[in-house]
Coordinates of C-alpha atoms in Angstrom, one line a residue:
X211 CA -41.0 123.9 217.8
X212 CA -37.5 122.8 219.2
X213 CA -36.2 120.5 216.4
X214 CA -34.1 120.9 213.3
X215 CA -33.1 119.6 209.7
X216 CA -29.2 118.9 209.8
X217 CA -28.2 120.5 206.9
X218 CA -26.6 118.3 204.0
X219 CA -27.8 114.9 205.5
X220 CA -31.6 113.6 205.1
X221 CA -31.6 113.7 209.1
X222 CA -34.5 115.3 211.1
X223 CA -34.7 115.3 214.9
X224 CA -37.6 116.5 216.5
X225 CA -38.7 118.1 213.2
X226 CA -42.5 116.7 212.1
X227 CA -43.9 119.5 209.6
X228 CA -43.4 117.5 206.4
X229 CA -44.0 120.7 204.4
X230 CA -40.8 122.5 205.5
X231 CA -38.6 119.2 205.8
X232 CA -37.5 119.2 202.5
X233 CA -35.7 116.3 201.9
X234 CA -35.6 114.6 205.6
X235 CA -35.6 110.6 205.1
X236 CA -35.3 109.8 208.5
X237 CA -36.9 111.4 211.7
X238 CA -36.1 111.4 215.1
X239 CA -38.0 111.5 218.3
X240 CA -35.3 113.1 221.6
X241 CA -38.2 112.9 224.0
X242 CA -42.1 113.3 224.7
X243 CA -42.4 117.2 226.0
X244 CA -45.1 118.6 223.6
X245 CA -42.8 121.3 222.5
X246 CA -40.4 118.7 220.6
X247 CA -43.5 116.6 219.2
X248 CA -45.4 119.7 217.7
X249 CA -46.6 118.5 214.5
X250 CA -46.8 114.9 215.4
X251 CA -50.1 112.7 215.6
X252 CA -52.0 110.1 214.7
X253 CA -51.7 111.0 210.9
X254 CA -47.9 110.2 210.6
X255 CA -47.2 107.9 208.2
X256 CA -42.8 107.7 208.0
X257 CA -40.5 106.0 209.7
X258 CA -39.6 107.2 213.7
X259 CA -36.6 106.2 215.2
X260 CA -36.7 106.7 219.6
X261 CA -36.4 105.2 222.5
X262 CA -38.7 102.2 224.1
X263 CA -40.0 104.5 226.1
X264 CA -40.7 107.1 223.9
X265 CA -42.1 104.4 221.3
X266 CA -44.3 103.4 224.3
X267 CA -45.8 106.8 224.8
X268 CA -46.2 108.0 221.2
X269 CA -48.3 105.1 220.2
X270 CA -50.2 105.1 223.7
X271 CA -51.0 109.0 223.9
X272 CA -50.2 110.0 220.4
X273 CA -51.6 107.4 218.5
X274 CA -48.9 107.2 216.4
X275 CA -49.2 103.9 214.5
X276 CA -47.0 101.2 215.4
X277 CA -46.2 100.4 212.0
X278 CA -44.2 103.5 211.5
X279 CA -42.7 103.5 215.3
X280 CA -38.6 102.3 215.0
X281 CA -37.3 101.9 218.7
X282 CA -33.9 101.9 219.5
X283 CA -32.0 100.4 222.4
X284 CA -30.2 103.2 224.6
X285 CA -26.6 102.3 225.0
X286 CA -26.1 100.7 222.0
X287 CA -25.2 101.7 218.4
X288 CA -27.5 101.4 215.0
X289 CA -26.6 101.1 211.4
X290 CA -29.2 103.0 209.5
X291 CA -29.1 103.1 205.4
X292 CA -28.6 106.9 203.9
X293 CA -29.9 106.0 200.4
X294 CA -32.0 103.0 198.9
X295 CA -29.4 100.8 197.4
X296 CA -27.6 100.3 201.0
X297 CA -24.4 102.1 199.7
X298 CA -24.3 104.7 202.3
X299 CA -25.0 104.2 205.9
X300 CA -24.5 106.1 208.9
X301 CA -24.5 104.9 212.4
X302 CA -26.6 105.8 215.1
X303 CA -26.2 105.9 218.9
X304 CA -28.7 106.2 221.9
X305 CA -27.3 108.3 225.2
X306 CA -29.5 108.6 227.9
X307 CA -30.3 112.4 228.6
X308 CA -31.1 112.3 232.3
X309 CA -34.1 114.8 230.8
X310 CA -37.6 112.6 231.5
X311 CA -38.6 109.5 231.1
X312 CA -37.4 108.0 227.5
X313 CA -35.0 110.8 226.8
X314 CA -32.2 110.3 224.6
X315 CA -29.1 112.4 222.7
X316 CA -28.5 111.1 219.3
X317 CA -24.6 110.5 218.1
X318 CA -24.8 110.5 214.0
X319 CA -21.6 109.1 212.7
X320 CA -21.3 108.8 209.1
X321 CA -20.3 110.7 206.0
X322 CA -21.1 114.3 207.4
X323 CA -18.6 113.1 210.4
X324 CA -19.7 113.1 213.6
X325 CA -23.3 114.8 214.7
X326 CA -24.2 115.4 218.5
X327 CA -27.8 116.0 219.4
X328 CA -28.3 116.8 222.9
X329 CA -32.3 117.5 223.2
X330 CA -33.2 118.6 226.1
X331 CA -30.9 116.8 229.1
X332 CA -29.2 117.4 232.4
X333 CA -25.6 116.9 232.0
X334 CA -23.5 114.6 234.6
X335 CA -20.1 113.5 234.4
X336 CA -20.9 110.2 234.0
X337 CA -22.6 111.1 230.4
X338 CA -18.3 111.5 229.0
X339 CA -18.4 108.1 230.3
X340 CA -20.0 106.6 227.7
X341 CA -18.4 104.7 225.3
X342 CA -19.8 106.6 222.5
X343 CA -18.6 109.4 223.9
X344 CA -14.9 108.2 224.4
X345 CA -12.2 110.7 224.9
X346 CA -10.1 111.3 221.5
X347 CA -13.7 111.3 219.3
X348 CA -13.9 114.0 217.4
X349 CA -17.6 116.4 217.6
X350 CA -17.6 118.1 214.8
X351 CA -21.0 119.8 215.4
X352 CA -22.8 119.5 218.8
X353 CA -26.6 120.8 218.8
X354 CA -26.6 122.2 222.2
X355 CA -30.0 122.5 224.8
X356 CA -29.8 125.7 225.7
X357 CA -32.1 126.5 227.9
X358 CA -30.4 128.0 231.0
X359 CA -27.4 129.2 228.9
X360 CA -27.4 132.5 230.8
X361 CA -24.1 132.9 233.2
X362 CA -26.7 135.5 235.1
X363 CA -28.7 132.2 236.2
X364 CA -27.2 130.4 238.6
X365 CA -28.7 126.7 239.5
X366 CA -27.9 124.3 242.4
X367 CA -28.0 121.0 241.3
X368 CA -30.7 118.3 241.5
X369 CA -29.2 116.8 244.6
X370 CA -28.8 120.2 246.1
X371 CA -32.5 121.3 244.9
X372 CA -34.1 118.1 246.0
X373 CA -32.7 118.7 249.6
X374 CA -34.6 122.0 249.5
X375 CA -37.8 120.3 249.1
X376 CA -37.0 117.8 251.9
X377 CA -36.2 120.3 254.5
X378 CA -39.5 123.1 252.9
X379 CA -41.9 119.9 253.8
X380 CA -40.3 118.8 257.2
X381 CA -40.7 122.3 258.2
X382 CA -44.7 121.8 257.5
X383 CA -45.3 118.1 258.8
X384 CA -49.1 118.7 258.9
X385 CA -49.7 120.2 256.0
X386 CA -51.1 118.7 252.5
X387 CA -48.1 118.8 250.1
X388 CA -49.4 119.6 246.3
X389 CA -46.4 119.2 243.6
X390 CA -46.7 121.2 240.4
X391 CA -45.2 118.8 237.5
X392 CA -45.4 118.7 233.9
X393 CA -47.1 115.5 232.2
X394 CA -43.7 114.1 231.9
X395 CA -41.1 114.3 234.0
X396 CA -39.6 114.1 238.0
X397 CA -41.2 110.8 238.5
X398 CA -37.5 110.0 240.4
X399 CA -38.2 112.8 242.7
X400 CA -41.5 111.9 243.7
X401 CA -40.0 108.5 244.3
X402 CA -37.6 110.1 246.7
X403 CA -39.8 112.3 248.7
X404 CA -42.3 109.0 249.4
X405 CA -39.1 107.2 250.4
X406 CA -38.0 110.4 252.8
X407 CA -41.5 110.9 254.5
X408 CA -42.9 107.0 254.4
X409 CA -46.1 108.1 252.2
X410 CA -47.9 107.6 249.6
X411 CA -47.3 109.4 246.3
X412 CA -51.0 110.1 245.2
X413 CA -50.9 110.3 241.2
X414 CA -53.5 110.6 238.0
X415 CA -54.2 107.4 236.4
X416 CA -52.3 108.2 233.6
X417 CA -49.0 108.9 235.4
X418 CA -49.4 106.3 237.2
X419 CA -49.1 103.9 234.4
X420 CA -46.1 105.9 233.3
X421 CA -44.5 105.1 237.0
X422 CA -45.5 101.2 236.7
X423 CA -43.7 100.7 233.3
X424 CA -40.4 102.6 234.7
X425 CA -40.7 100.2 237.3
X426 CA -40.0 102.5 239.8
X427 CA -40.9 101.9 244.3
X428 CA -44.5 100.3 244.8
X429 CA -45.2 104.3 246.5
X430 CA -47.7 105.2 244.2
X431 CA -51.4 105.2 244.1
X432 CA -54.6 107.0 243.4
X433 CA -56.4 107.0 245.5
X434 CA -56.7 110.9 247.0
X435 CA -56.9 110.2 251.0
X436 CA -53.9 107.8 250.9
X437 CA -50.9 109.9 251.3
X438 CA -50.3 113.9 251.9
X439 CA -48.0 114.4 249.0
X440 CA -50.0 114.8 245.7
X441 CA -48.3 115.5 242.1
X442 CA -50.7 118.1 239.9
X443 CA -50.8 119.7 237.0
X444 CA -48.8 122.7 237.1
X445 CA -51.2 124.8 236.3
X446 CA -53.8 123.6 238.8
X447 CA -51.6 125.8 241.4
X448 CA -52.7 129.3 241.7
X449 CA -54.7 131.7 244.0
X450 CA -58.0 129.8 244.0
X451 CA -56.7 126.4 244.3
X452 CA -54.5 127.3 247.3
X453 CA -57.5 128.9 249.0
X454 CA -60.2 125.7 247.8
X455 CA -57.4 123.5 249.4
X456 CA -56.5 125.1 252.5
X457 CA -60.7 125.7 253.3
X458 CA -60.6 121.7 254.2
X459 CA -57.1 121.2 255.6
X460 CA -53.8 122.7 255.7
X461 CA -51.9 123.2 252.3
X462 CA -48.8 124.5 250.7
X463 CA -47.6 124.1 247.0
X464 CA -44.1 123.4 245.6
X465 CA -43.2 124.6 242.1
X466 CA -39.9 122.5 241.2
X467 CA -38.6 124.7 238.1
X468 CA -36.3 127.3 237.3
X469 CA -38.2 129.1 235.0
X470 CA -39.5 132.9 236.4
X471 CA -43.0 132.3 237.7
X472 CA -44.5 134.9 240.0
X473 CA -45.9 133.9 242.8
X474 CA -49.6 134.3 243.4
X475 CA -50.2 133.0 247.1
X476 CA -47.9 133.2 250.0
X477 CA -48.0 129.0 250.2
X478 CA -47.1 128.9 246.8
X479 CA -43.1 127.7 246.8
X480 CA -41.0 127.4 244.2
X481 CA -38.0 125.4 243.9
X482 CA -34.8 125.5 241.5
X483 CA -34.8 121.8 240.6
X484 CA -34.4 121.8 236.8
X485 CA -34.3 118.9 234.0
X486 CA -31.8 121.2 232.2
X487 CA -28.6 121.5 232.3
X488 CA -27.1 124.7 234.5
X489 CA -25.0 127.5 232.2
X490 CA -21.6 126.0 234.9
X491 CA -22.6 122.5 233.4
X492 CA -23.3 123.5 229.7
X493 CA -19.4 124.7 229.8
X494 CA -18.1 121.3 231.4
X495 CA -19.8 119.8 228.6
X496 CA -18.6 122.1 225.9
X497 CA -15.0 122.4 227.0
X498 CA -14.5 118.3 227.6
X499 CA -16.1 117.2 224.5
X500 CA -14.0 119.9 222.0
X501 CA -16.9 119.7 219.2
X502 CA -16.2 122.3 215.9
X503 CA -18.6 124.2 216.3
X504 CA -22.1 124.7 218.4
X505 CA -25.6 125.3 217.6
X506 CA -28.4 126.3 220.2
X507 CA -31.4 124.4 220.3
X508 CA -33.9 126.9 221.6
X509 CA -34.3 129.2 218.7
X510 CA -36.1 131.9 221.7
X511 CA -33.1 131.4 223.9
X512 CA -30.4 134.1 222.8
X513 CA -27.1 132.6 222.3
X514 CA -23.9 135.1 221.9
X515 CA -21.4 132.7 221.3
X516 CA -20.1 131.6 225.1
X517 CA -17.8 128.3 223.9
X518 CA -16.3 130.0 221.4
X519 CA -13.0 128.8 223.8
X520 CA -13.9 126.0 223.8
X521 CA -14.4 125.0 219.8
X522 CA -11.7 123.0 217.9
X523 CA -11.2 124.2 214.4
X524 CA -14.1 124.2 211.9
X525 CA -14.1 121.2 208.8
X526 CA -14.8 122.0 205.2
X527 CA -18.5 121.0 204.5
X528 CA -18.4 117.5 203.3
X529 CA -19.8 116.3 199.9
X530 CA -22.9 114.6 199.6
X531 CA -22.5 111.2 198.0
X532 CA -24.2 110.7 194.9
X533 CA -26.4 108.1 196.4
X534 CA -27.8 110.0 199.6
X535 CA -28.4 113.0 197.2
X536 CA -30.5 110.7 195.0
X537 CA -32.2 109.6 197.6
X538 CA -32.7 112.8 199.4
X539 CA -34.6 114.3 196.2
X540 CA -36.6 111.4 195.8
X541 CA -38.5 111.9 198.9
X542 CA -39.4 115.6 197.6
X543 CA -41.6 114.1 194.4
X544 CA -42.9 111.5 196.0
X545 CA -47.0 112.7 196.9
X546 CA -47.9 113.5 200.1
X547 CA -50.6 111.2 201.6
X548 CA -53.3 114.4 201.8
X549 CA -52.8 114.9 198.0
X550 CA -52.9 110.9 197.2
X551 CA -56.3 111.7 199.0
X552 CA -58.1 114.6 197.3
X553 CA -56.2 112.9 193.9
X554 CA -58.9 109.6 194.9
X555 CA -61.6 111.6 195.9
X556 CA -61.4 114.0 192.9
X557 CA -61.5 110.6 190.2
X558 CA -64.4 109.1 192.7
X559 CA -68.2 109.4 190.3
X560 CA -70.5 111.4 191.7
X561 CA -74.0 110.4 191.2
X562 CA -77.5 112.0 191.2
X563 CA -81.1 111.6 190.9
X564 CA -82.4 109.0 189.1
X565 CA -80.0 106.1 187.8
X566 CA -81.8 104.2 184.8
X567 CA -79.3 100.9 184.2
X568 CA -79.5 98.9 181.2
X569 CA -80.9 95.3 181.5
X570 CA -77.8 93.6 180.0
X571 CA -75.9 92.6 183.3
X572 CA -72.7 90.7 181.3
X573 CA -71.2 93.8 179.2
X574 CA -69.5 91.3 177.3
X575 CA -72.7 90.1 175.9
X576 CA -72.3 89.6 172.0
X577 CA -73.5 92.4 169.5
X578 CA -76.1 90.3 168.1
X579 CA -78.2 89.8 170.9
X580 CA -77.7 93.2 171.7
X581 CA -79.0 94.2 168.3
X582 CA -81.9 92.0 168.8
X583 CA -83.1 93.3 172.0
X584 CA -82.8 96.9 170.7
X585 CA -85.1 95.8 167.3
X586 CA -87.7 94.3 170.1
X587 CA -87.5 97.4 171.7
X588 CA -87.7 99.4 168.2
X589 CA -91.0 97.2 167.4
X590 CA -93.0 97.9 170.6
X591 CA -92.4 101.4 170.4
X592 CA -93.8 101.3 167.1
X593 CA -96.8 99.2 167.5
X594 CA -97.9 101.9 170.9
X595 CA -97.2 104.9 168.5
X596 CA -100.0 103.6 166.5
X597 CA -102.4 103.5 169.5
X598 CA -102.4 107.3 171.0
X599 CA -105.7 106.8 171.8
X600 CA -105.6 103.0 174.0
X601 CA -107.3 103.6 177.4
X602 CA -104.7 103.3 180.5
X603 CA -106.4 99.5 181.1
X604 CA -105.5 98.1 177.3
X605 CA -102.3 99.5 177.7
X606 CA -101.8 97.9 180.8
X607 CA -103.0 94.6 179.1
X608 CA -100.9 95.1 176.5
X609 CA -97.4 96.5 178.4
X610 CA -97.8 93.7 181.4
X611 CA -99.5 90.8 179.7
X612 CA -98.8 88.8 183.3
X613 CA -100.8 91.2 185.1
X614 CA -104.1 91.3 183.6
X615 CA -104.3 87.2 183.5
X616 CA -106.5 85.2 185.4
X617 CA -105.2 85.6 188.7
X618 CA -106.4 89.4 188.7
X619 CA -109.9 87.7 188.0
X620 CA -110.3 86.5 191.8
X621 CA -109.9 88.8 195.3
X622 CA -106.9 87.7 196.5
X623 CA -104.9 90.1 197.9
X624 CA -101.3 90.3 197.1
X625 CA -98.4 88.8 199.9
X626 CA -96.8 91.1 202.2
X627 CA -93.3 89.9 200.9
X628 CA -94.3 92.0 197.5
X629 CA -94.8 95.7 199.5
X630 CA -90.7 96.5 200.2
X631 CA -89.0 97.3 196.7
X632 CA -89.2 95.7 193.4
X633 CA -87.4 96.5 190.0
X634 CA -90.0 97.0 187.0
X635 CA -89.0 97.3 183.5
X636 CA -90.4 100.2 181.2
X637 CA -90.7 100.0 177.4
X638 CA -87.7 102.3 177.2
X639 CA -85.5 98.6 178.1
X640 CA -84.1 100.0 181.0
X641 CA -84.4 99.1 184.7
X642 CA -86.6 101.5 187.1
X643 CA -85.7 101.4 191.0
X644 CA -89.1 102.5 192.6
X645 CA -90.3 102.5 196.3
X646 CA -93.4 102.4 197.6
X647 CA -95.7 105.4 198.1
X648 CA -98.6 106.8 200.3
X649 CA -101.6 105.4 199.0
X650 CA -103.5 109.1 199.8
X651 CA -101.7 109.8 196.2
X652 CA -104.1 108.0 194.2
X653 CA -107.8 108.7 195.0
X654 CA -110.8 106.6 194.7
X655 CA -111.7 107.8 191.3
X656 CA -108.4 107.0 189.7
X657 CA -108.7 103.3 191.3
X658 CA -112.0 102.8 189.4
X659 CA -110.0 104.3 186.4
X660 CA -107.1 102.4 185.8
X661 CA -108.4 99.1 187.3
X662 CA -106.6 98.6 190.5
X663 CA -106.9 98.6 194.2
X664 CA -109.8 96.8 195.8
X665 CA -111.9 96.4 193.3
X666 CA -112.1 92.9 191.1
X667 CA -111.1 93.2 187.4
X668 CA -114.1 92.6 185.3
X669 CA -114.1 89.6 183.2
X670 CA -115.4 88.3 180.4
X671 CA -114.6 91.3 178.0
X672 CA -111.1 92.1 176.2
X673 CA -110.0 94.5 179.0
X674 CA -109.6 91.4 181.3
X675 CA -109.1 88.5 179.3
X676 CA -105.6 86.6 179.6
X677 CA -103.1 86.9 176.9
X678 CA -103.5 84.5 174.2
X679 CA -100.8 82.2 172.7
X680 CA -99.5 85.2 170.5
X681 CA -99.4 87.4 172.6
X682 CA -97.2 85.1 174.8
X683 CA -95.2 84.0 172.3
X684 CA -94.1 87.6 171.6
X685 CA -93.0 88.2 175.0
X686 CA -90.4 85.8 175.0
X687 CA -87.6 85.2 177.2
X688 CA -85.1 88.2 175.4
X689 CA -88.1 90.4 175.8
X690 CA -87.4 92.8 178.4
X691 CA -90.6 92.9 179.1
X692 CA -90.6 89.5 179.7
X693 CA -87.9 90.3 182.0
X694 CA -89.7 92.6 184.3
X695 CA -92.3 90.0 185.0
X696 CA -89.3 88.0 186.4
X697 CA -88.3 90.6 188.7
X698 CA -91.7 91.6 189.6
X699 CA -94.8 89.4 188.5
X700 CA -97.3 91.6 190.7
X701 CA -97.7 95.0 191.9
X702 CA -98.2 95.2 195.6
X703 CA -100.8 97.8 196.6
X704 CA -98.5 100.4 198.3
X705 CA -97.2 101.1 194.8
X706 CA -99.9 103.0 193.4
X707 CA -99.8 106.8 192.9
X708 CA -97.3 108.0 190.5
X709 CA -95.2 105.2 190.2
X710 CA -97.9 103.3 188.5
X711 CA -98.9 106.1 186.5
X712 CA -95.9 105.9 185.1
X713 CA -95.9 102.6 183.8
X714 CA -99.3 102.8 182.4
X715 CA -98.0 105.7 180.4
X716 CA -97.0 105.2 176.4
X717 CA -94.0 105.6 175.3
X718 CA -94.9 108.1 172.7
X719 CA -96.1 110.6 175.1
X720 CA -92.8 111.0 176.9
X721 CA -90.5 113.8 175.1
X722 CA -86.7 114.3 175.7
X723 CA -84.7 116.6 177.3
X724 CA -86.9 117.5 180.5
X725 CA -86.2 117.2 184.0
X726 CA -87.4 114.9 187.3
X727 CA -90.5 117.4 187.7
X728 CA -91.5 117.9 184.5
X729 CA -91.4 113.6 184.1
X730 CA -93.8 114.2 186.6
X731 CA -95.9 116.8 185.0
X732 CA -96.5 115.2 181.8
X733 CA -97.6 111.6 183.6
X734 CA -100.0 113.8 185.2
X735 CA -101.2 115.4 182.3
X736 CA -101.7 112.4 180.4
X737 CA -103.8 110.8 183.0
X738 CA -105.6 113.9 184.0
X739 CA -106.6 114.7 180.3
X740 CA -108.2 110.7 180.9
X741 CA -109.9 111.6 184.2
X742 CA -111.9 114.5 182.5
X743 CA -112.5 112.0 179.1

């Protein structure tokens, strides 16, 4: 990662691990080349200050959200706060780096003096033109690309390295031209060679909606048969791609970079032209501008010191004000958004198996209705204590009065609205979420045994007699028995099996402190030991 942390200021440029920034406030973006934006996605969540461009292509193929994006006019100066009362601010200006599209130097001016940042850029005279950059301002450090700062690497300039490329493609006029390019970058230089040769520029979608917002020559297209020149991926251009291409027509490949690459196929050219600057121009930068002192870029670049002739003497380090430092260690305790996270996740209930809810809905209920329901609930436990030995039918009478009245004396069958999922209440005065089950659970046998199914409920005797006035009297409306008949007046036919078993169960024979299955084992038992009676 090419970026850095400028020491005693809360500055970052091209720096996006948050874990090793310490206590950056404010983050800059130089350019779009993936080896300045390692670190940097979707997930950001801090103020970025860049260019238009740059703002343009972070949220487009970064996703970078827009509310965090800052962009910044190039050309012009910006007054940024240090600390969050607006004592301290520093100003902030926007050079064009000649680099790719959206590149930008940053001048910091403010307590700490005055901060160049180069990024990655190809110097021209006209950059000590700028008024930022007026003659008589004082650098006092310059952060330096140093790419090509090796005086054993000698480049020609762009003019002079574009001219190659003219004269390699006149001197193959009916050949296929392929262009190796990065994903951002020499957009100009296509522009030229379209311009030279009267052709079409055949691009990828995506650059060519970087070309159409730089608002470069109409020479652009995609379509593949519409011009000879085509810009690729650099590394589409090797052995097997020159030989695929040149099976259908004539093709040679141009490599514009001045890094070492070895050549694998004779067709394969490459070409000086470089978006850095030249170790001849890295001097005419260093020796006009003066700064204090220099520091390389490219950590995997060696730098032994070549402008040490060039350096004006070195300032003391300058103090911190009170309020930036404040405001730098702030940033260090605030959480990080992973950890706000986990902290939300970590306080988030887990629930399992079965949830039993209490009736009461309104928790602010008062304490003497809730006493009465509970002395209810007290009293019908009691009265089924005293009757172990009730058959499943008379408890059914006696638990859901509503279901054994005389509507259970006719045929009918029950409505298709009552077969999805219904909420019953049990004894216990809680609220039971049941869904329906296969009705090869409950076999013939047990139908005829606990009076359900098909068959009509006899009349005539107790077992199917409706409740009489007492009975309904004592299910009145606090009764949460009462309740369930609300919620549920009649049991639909896909709920028999061991969900009904389990309402026609007593009370008494239930025991604590047992699990789901063994719920289930003791409802079975109880109506087993009933099946062989």
């Amino acid at each position: 990662m090419n970026g850095v942390l400028i020491p005693n200021t809360p500055i970052a440029v091209d720096f996006w691990s948050l874990r090793r920034a310490g206590c950056a406030r404010l983050f800059f973006l130089s350019h779009m080349h993936s080896d300045h934006t390692v670190g940097l996605s979707s997930t950001w969540a801090r103020p970025l200050y860049c260019s238009p461009i740059s703002a343009y292509l972070l949220h487009r193929h970064l996703q970078v959200s827009k509310r965090w994006i800052r962009a910044l006019e190039v050309g012009e100066s910006h007054v940024l706060p240090l600390d969050e009362i607006g004592r301290e601010t520093m100003t902030v200006t926007l050079i064009d780096a000649n680099h790719c599209p959206g590149s930008v130097m940053f001048l910091f001016e403010g307590y700490f003096g005055n901060i160049l940042y180069t990024g990655d850029f190809r110097y021209t005279p006209s950059m000590l033109k700028e008024p930022a950059l007026r003659v008589g301002k004082q650098i006092h450090t310059l952060y330096l690309d140093n790419t090509n700062c090796n005086p054993a690497l000698v480049l020609p300039s762009q003019q002079e390295a574009a001219r190659q490329i003219v004269e390699l493609i006149r001197k193959h006029p009916q050949h296929h031209i392929k262009i190796g390019l990065y994903s951002l970058g020499k957009e100009s230089l296509l522009e030229q060679l379209a311009l030279e040769f009267q052709t079409w520029v055949v691009l990828s979608p995506r650059r060519l909606e970087l070309v159409q917002l730089l608002g470069l020559a109409d020479v652009f297209t995609v379509e593949e048969k519409a011009g000879r020149i085509h810009a690729v991926d650099h590394i589409e251009i090797c052995h097997s791609a020159m030989l695929h291409w040149n099976q259908t027509h004539p093709t040679i490949a141009i490599l514009p970079t001045s890094r070492k690459i070895c050549r694998s196929h004779p067709d394969i050219h490459i070409i000086p032209y470089s978006d850095h600057s030249s170790y001849s121009e890295l001097r005419a930068f260093v020796s006009a501008l003066k700064p204090c002192q220099v520091v390389p870029i490219v950590s995997r670049q060696p730098y032994k010191g070549y402008f040490q002739d060039s350096l004006s003497p070195r300032l003391s380090v300058p103090r911190i004000p009170d309020s930036v430092q404040q405001y730098m260690s702030s940033s260090s305790r605030k959480p990080g958004f992973l950890w706000l996270l986990l902290k939300r996740r970590l306080k988030r209930p887990r629930t399992q198996g079965v949830v039993f809810e209490p009736l009461e809905e309104n928790s602010d209920q008062s304490q003497a209705d809730r006493d009465s329901k509970k002395a209810k609930n007290e009293n019908l436990s009691g009265d089924l204590e005293k009757q172990p030995s009730l058959q499943p039918l008379q408890i059914k009478q006696q638990l859901f009065p509503d279901l054994c009245s005389k509507e259970w004396d006719g045929a009918d069958s029950l409505s298709e609205s009552q077969k999805l999922v219904t909420v019953l209440t049990a004894p216990l005065g809680f609220s039971l979420h049941l869904r329906s089950t296969d009705e090869e659970f409950l076999s013939r046998e047990t139908e005829e045994e606990i009076g359900v199914g098909s068959h009509v409920v006899p009349g005539g005797d107790n077992d199917g007699s409706a409740p009489t006035g007492n009975q309904s009297a004592s299910m009145g409306q606090d009764s949460p028995l009462s309740h369930s008949s609300q919620a549920a007046p009649l049991l639909a036919p896909e709920f028999r099996g061991l969900a009904l078993k389990y309402l026609l169960t007593p009370v008494n024979f239930f025991y604590a402190r047992f699990s789901s299955r063994g719920f289930d084992q003791q409802v079975e038992k109880y109506h087993k030991h009933y099946a062989e009676v």
